[in-house]
Short mmCIF file of C-alpha atoms and ligand atoms in Angstrom, two decimals:
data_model
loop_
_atom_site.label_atom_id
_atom_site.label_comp_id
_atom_site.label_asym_id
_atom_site.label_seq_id
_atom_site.Cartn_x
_atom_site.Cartn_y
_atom_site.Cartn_z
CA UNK A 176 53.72 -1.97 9.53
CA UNK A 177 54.04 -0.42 6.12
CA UNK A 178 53.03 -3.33 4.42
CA UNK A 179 49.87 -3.77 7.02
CA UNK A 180 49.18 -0.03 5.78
CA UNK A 181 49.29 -1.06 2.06
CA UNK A 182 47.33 -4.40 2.08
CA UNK A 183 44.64 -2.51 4.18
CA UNK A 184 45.08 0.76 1.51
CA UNK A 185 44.14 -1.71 -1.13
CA UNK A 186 41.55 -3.57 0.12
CA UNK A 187 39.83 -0.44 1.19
CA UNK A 188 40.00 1.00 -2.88
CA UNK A 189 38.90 -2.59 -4.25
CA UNK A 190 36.03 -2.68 -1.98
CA UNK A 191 35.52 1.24 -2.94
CA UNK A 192 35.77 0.25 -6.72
CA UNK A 193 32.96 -3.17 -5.95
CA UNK A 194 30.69 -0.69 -4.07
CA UNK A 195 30.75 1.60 -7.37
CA UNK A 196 30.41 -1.12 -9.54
CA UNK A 197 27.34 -2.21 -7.67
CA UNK A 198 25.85 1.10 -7.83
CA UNK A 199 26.43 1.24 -11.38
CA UNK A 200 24.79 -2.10 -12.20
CA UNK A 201 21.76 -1.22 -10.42
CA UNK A 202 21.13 2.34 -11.15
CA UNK A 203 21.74 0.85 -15.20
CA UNK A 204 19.55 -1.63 -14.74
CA UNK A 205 16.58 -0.14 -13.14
CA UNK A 206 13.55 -1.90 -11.06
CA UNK A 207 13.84 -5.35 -12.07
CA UNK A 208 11.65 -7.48 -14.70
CA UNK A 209 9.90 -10.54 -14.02
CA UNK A 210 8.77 -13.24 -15.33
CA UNK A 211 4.77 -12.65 -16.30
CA UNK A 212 4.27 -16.08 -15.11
CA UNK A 213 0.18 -16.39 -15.03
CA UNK A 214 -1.47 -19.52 -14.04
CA UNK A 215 -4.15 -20.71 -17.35
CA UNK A 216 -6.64 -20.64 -14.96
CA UNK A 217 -6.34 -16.60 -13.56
CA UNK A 218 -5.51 -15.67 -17.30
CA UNK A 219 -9.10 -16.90 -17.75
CA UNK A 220 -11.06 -15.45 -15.12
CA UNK A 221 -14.06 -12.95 -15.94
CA UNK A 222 -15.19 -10.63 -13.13
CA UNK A 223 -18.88 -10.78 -12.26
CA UNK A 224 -20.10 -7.55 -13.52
CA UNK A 225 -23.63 -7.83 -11.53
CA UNK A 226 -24.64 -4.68 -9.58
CA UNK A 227 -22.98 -6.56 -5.97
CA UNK A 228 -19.87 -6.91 -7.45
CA UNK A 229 -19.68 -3.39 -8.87
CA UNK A 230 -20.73 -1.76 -5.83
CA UNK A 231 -18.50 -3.89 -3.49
CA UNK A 232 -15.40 -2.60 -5.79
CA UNK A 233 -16.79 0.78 -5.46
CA UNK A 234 -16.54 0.57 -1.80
CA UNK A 235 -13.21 -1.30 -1.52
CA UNK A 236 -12.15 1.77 -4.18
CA UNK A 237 -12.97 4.32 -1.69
CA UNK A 238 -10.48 2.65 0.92
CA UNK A 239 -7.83 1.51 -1.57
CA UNK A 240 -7.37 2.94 -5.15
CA UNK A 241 -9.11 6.64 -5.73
CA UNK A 242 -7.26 8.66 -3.05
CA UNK A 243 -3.95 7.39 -5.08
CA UNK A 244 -5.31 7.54 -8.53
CA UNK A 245 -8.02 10.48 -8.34
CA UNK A 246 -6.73 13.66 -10.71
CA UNK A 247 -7.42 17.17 -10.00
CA UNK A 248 -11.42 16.95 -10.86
CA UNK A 249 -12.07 13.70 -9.76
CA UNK A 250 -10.91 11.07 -13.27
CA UNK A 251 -8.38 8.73 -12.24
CA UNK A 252 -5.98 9.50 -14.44
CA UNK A 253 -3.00 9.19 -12.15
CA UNK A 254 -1.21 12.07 -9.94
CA UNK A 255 2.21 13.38 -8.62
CA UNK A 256 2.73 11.96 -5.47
CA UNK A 257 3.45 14.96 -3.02
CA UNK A 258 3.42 12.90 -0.25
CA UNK A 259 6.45 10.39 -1.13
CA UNK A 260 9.07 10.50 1.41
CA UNK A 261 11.64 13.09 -0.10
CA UNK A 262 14.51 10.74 -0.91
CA UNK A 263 11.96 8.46 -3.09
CA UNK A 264 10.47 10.94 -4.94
CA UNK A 265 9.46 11.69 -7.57
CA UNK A 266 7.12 9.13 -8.55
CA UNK A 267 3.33 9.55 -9.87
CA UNK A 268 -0.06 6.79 -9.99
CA UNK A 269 -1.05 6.15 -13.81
CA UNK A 270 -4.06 6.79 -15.88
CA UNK A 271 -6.58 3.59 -14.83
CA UNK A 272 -9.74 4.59 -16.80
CA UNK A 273 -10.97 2.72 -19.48
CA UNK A 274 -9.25 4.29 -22.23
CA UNK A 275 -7.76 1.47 -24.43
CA UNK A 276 -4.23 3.29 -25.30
CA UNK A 277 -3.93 5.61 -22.28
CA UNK A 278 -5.36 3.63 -19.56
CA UNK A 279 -6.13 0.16 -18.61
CA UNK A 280 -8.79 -0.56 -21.39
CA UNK A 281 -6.85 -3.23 -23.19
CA UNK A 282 -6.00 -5.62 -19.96
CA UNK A 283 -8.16 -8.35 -19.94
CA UNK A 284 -9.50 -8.90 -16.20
CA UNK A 285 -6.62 -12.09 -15.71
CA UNK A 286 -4.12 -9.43 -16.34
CA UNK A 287 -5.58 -6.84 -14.08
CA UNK A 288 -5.90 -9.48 -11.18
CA UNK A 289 -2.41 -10.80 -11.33
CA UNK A 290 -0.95 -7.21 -11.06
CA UNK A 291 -3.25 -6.28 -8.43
CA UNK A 292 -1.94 -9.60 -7.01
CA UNK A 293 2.19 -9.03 -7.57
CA UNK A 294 2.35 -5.81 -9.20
CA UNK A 295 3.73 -7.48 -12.40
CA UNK A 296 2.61 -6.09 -15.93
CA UNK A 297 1.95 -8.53 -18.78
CA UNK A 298 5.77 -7.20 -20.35
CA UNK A 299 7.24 -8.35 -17.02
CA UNK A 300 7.26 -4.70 -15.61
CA UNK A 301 7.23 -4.53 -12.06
CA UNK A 302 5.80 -1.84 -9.91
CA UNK A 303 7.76 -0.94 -7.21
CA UNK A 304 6.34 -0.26 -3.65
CA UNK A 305 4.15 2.98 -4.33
CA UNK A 306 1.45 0.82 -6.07
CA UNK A 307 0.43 -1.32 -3.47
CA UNK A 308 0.20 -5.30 -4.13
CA UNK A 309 -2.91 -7.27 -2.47
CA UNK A 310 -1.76 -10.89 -1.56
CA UNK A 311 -4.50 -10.70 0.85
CA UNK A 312 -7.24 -9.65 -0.58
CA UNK A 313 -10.18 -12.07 -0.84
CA UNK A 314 -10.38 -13.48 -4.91
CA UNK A 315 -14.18 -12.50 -4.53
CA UNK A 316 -13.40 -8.68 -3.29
CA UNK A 317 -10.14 -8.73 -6.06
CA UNK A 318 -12.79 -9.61 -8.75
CA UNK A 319 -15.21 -6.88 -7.26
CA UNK A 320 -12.52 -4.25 -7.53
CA UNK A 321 -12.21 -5.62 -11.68
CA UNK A 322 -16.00 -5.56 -11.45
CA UNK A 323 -16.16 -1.85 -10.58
CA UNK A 324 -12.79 -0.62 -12.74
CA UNK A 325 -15.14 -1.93 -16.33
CA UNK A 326 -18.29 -0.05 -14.39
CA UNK A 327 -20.06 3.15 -15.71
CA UNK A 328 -18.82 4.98 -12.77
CA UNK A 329 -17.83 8.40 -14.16
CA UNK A 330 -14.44 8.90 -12.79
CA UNK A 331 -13.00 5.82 -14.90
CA UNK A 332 -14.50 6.56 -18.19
CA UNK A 333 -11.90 6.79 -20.93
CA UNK A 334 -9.55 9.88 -20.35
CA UNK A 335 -6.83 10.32 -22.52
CA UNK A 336 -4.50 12.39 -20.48
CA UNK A 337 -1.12 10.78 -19.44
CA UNK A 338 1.97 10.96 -17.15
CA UNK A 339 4.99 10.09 -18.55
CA UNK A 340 6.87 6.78 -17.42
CA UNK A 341 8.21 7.06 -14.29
CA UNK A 342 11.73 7.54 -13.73
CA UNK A 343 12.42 6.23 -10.24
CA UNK A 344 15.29 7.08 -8.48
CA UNK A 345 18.17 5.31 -7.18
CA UNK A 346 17.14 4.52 -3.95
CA UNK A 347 13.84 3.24 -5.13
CA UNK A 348 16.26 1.01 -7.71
CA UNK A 349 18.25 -0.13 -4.90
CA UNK A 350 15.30 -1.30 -2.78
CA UNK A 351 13.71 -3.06 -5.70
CA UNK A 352 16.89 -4.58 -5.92
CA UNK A 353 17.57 -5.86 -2.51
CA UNK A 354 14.90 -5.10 -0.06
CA UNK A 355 10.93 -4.83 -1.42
CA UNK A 356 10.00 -7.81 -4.55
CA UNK A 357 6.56 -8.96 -5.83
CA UNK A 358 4.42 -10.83 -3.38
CA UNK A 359 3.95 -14.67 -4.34
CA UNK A 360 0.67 -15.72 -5.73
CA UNK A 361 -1.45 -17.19 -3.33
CA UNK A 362 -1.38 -21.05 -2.58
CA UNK A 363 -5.29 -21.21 -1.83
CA UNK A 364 -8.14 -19.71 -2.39
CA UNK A 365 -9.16 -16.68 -0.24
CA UNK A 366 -12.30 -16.56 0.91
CA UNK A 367 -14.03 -13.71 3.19
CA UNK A 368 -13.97 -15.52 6.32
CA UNK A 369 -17.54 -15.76 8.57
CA UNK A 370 -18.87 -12.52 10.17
CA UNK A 371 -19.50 -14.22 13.32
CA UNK A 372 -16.18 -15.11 13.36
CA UNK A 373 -15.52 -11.44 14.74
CA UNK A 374 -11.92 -11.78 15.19
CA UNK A 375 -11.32 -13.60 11.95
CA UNK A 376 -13.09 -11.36 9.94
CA UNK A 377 -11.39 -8.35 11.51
CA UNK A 378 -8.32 -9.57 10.63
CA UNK A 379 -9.14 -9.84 7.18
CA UNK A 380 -10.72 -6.61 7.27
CA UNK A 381 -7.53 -4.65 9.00
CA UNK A 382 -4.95 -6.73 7.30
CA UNK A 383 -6.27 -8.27 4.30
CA UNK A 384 -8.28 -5.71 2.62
CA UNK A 385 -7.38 -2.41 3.94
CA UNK A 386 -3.87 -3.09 5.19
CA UNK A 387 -4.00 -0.78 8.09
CA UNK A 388 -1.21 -2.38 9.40
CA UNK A 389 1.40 -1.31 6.50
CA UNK A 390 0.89 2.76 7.68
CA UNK A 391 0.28 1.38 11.32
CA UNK A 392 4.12 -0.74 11.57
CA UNK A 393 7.30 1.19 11.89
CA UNK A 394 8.53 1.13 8.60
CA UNK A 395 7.25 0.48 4.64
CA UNK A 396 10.62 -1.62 4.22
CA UNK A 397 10.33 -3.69 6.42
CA UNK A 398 6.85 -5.17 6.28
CA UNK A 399 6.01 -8.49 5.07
CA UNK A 400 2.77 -8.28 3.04
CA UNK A 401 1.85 -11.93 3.31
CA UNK A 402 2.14 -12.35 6.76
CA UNK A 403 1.78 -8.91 8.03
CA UNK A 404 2.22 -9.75 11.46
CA UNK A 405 5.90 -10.12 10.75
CA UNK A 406 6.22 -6.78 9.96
CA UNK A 407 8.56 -4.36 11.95
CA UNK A 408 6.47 -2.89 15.06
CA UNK A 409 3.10 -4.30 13.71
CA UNK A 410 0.19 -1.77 14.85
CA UNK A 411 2.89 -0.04 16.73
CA UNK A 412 3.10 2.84 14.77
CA UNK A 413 5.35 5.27 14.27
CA UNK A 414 5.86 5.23 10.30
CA UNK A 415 7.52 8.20 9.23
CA UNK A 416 4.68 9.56 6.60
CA UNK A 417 4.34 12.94 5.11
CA UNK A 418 1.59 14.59 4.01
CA UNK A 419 0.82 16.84 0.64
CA UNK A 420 2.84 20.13 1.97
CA UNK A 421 5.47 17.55 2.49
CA UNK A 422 5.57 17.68 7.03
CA UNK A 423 6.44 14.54 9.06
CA UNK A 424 3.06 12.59 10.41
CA UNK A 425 4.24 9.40 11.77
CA UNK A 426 0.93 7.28 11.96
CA UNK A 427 -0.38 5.88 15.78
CA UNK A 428 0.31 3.41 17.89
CA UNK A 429 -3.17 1.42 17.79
CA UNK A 430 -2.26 -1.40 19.54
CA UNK A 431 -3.71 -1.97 23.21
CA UNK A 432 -0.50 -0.94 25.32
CA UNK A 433 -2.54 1.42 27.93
CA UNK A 434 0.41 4.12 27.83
CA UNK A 435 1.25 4.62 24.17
CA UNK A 436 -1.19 2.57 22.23
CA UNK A 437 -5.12 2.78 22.17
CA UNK A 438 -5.46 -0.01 25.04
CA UNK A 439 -7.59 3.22 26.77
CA UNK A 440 -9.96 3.85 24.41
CA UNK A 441 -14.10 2.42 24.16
CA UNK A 442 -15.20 1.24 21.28
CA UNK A 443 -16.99 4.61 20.09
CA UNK A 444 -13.56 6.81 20.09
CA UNK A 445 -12.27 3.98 17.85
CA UNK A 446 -15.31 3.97 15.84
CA UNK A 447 -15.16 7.92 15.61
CA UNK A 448 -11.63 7.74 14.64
CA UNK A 449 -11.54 5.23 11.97
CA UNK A 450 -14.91 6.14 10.57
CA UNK A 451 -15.52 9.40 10.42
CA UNK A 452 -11.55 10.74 11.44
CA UNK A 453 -11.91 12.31 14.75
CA UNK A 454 -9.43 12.63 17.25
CA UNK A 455 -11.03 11.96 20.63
CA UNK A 456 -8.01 14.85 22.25
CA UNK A 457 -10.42 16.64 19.84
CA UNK A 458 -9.91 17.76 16.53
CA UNK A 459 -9.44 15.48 13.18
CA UNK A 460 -6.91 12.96 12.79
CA UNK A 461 -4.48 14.12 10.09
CA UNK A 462 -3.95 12.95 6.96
CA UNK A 463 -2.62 10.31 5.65
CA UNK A 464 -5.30 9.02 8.13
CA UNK A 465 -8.32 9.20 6.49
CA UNK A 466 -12.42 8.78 7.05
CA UNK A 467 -13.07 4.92 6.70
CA UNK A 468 -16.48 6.21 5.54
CA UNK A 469 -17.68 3.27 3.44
CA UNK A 470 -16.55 0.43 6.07
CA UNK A 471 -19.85 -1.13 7.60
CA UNK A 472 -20.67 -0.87 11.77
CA UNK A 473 -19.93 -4.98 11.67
CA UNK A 474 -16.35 -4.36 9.64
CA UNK A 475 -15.35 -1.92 12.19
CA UNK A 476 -16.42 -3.77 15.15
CA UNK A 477 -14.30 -6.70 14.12
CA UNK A 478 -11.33 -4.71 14.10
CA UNK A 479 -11.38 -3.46 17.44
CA UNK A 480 -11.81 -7.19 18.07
CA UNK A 481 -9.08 -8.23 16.25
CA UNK A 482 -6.93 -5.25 17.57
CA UNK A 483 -7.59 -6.73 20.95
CA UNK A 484 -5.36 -9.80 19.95
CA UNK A 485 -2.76 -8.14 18.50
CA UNK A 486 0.42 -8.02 20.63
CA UNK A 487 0.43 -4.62 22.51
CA UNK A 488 3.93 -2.83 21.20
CA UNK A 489 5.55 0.50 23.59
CA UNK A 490 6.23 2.48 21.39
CA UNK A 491 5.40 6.73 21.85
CA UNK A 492 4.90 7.85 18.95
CA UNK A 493 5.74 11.68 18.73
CA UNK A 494 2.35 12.96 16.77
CA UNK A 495 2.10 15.74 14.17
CA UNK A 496 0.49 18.93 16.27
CA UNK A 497 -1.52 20.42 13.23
CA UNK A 498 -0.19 23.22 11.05
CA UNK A 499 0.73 26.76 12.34
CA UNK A 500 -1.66 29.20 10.93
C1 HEC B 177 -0.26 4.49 -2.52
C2 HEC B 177 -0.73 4.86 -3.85
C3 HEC B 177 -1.50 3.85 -4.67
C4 HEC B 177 -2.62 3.15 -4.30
C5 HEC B 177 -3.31 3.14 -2.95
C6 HEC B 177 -3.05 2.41 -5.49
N1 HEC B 177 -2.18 2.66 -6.52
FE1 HEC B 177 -2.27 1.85 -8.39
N2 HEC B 177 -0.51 2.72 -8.86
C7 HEC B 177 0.22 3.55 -8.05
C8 HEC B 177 1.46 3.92 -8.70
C9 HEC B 177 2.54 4.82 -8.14
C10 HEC B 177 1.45 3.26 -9.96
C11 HEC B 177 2.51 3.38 -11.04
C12 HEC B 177 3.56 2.32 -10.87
C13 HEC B 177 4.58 2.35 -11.99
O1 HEC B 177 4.88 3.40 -12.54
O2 HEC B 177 5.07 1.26 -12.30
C14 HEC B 177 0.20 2.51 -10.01
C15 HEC B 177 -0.18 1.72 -11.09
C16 HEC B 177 -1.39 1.05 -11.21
C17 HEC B 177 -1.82 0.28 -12.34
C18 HEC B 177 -1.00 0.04 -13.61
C19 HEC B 177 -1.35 1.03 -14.65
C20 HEC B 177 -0.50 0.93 -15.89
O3 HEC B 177 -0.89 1.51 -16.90
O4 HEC B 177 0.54 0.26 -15.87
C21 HEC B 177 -3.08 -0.20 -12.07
C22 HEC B 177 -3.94 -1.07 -12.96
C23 HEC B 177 -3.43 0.26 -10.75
N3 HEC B 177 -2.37 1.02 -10.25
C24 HEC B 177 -4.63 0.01 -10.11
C25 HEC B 177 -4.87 0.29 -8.77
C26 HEC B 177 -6.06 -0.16 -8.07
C27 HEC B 177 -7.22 -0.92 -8.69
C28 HEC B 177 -5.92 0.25 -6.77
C29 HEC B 177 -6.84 -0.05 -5.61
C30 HEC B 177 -7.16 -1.44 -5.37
C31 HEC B 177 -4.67 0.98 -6.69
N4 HEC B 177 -4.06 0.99 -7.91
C32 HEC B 177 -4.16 1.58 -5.53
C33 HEC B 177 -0.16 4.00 -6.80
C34 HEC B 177 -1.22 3.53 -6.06
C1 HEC B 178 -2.31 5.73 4.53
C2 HEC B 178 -1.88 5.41 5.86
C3 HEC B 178 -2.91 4.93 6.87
C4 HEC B 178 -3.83 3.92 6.70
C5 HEC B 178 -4.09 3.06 5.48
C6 HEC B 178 -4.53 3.82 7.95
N1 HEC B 178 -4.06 4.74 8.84
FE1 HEC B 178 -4.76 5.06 10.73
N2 HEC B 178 -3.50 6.62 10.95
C7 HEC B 178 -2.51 7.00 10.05
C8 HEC B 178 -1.80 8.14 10.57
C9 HEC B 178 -0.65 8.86 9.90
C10 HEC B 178 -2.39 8.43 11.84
C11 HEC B 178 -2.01 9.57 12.76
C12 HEC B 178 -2.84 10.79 12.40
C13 HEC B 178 -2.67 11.92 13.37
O1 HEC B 178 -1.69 11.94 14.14
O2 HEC B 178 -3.54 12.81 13.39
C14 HEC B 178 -3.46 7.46 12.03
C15 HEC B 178 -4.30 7.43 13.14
C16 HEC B 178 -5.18 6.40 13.43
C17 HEC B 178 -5.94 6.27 14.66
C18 HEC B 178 -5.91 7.25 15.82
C19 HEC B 178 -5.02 6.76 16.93
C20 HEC B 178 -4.70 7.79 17.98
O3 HEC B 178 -4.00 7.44 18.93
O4 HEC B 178 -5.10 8.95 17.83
C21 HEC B 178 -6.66 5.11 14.57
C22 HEC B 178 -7.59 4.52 15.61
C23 HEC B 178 -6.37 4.52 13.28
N3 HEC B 178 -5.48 5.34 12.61
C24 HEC B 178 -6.89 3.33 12.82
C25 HEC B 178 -6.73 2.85 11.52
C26 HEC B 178 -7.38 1.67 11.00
C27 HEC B 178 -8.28 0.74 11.78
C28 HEC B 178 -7.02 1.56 9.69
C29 HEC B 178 -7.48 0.57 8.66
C30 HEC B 178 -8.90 0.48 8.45
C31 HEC B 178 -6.12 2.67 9.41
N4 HEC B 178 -5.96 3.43 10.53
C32 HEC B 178 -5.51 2.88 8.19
C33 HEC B 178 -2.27 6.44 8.81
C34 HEC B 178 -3.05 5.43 8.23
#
C-alpha cells in the first residue's frame, strides 16, 4: 500500500513539474509567429480606389472596424479595450491611419488584405482573437475596405499618436497556443452571391461580412470562423459580453425557437432591432448590440430569411436589465 502511495506521490509531482513546464514555455514564448506565407498573386493586388469602392468600405467600416479602432475624437488611432472580458485584458486596437511610421501607411494593399484575411503581419506577427480575421468576406468588399482605409476620409488621415505593443496575458498566450489560430486563406474566390438569392445573400450578409453569428453563438472560443455554422450554439446566444463599465450582457438568442429565440417576432421588430437598435419589450438594445445603420432594407431582409433556416437552438438567455440609476 505504501508503495501504491509513493508511485502515485510521484506521478502526481512529475505531472505537477510538466504542467509548470508547459506554462513556462508558453507564457516565454508568447502568441505564436507564422509563417508570412503570401500567394504572388494577393502580394500584387491594388484596390480599386473609384468612388464605389471607397464608399462600400466606408459602409462595411461602420459595421466592422471604427467602433474598435475610433479614439476619443473620432481618428482611429487605436483604443483600450474596456470591454474585454476581465481575465483577457488588457489589450488595446492600434493606430490604422495613414501615417507611414505610426500607422498602416507603409503596407502595401497585398499586405493589408492578407492580415485582414489571417491576422498575420508581414514579420510573421499574429494577432490574436481581439482583431477579428475575415475568411468570409467577399475579395470585392475586402478590397473596398483597402479602398476606403487609402481614402480622404478624415478619421484615417495620418495621426501620429501610438499605443504601446501589447502585452497580452497568459490566458490570451495559452489560447493562441492551443485553442484560437489564423484562419486559412481561402481556396476560391468569394464572390457576393445574387440578391435574389435572398437566403444566400443573407447568409453572406449575417455570416460573411458582419459575423453576427460570432457575438450571437455561446462562446468566442469555440467558434469556427470558416464555417460558422459549426460554432458552439450558433445564433443561440448567450455569449458572455461586457460592456464599457465592464457589466455582463450576454447577446440574444435570434434563432426562431418560439420560446427563447426570435421565432415570435415580424419582420419590422427585427428590422427595428438590427437597424436602428430598439428593443420591441421597449427600450434600446444594449450595447455591444449596436444600430446596423448603414445595412440596406434588401441586406436586412435577407437575414431574416436566412435566420429562418438556421437551426432553432433553446437556449434562455438571462438578458442584461439596463443600469440602476
Ligand atoms: C473587436 C475589435 C476590433 C475590430 C472590430 C477590428 N479591429 Fe483591427 N485590431 C484590433 C486589435 C485589438 C488590434 C491589435 C492586435 C495586436 O496587437 O496584435 C488590431 C489591429 C489591426 C491592424 C494592424 C495594425 C498594426 O499596426 O499592426 C489593422 C490593419 C487593423 N486592425 C484593421 C482593422 C480593420 C480594417 C477592421 C475592420 C474591417 C478592424 N481592424 C476591425 C481590434 C479590432
Ligand atoms: C458585437 C457583438 C454583436 C454583434 C456583432 C451583433 N450583435 Fe446582435 N446583439 C448583441 C447583444 C449583446 C445583444 C443583446 C442586447 C440586449 O440584451 O439589450 C444583441 C441583440 C440582438 C437582437 C435582439 C434580440 C432580442 O431578443 O431582443 C437582434 C435581433 C440582433 N442582436 C441581431 C443581430 C444581427 C442580425 C447582427 C448582425 C448584423 C448582430 N445582431 C450583430 C451583440 C451583437
Amino acid at each position: 500500500m505504501k508503495r501504491l502511495f509513493k508511485i502515485f506521490g510521484i506521478t502526481l509531482g512529475i505531472i505537477a513539474i510538466l504542467i509548470g513546464a508547459f506554462a513556462a514555455y508558453i507564457g516565454f514564448k508568447g502568441v505564436p509567429q507564422y509563417q508570412f506565407d503570401i500567394p504572388p498573386a494577393m502580394a500584387a493586388l491594388q484596390a480599386p480606389l473609384d468612388s464605389a469602392h471607397v464608399a462600400r468600405g466606408a459602409k462595411i467600416a461602420t459595421l466592422l472596424c471604427n467602433e474598435c479602432h475610433r479614439g476619443a475624437d473620432g481618428k482611429l488611432i487605436g483604443k483600450e479595450m474596456l470591454d474585454l472580458p476581465a481575465d483577457l485584458k488588457p489589450g488595446h486596437s492600434l493606430n490604422i491611419t495613414q501615417d507611414k511610421e505610426h500607422g498602416i501607411g507603409e503596407w502595401t494593399d497585398g499586405e493589408l488584405y492578407y492580415f485582414l484575411r489571417t491576422g498575420i503581419r508581414k514579420d510573421g506577427s499574429w494577432a490574436p482573437p481581439f482583431m477579428p480575421k475575415f475568411p468570409l468576406m467577399a475579395d470585392d468588399d475586402l478590397l473596398s475596405v483597402i479602398a476606403w482605409l487609402r481614402s480622404d476620409d478624415p478619421a484615417l488621415a495620418p495621426d501620429p499618436r501610438e499605443l504601446p505593443p501589447n502585452q497580452w496575458n497568459f490566458l490570451v498566450k495559452f489560447l493562441s497556443n492551443v485553442a484560437i489560430f489564423p484562419p486559412a486563406l481561402p481556396a476560391q474566390p468569394i464572390t457576393v452571391p445574387d440578391t435574389t438569392d435572398k437566403v444566400a445573400f443573407g447568409r453572406y450578409v449575417a455570416d460573411g461580412l458582419c459575423a453576427c453569428y460570432a457575438c450571437h453563438s455561446a462562446d468566442f472560443t469555440k467558434q469556427d470562423p470558416v464555417h460558422p455554422e459549426k460554432s458552439l450554439g450558433f445564433y443561440g446566444g448567450g455569449n458572455p459580453m461586457l460592456n464599457y463599465e465592464g457589466e455582463l450582457v450576454p447577446s440574444a438568442n435570434i434563432t426562431m425557437d418560439k420560446s427563447t429565440g426570435i421565432g415570435n417576432w415580424n419582420y419590422e421588430q427585427f428590422y427595428e432591432a438590427v437597424k436602428n437598435g430598439k428593443n420591441p419589450k421597449g427600450g434600446p438594445l444594449y450595447y455591444p448590440m449596436f444600430p446596423h445603420s448603414t445595412l440596406s432594407d434588401a441586406e436586412v431582409s435577407a437575414m431574416w430569411a436566412y435566420l429562418q433556416t438556421v437551426p432553432p437552438v433553446v437556449n434562455e438567455v438571462k438578458r442584461y436589465t439596463g443600469k440602476v440609476e
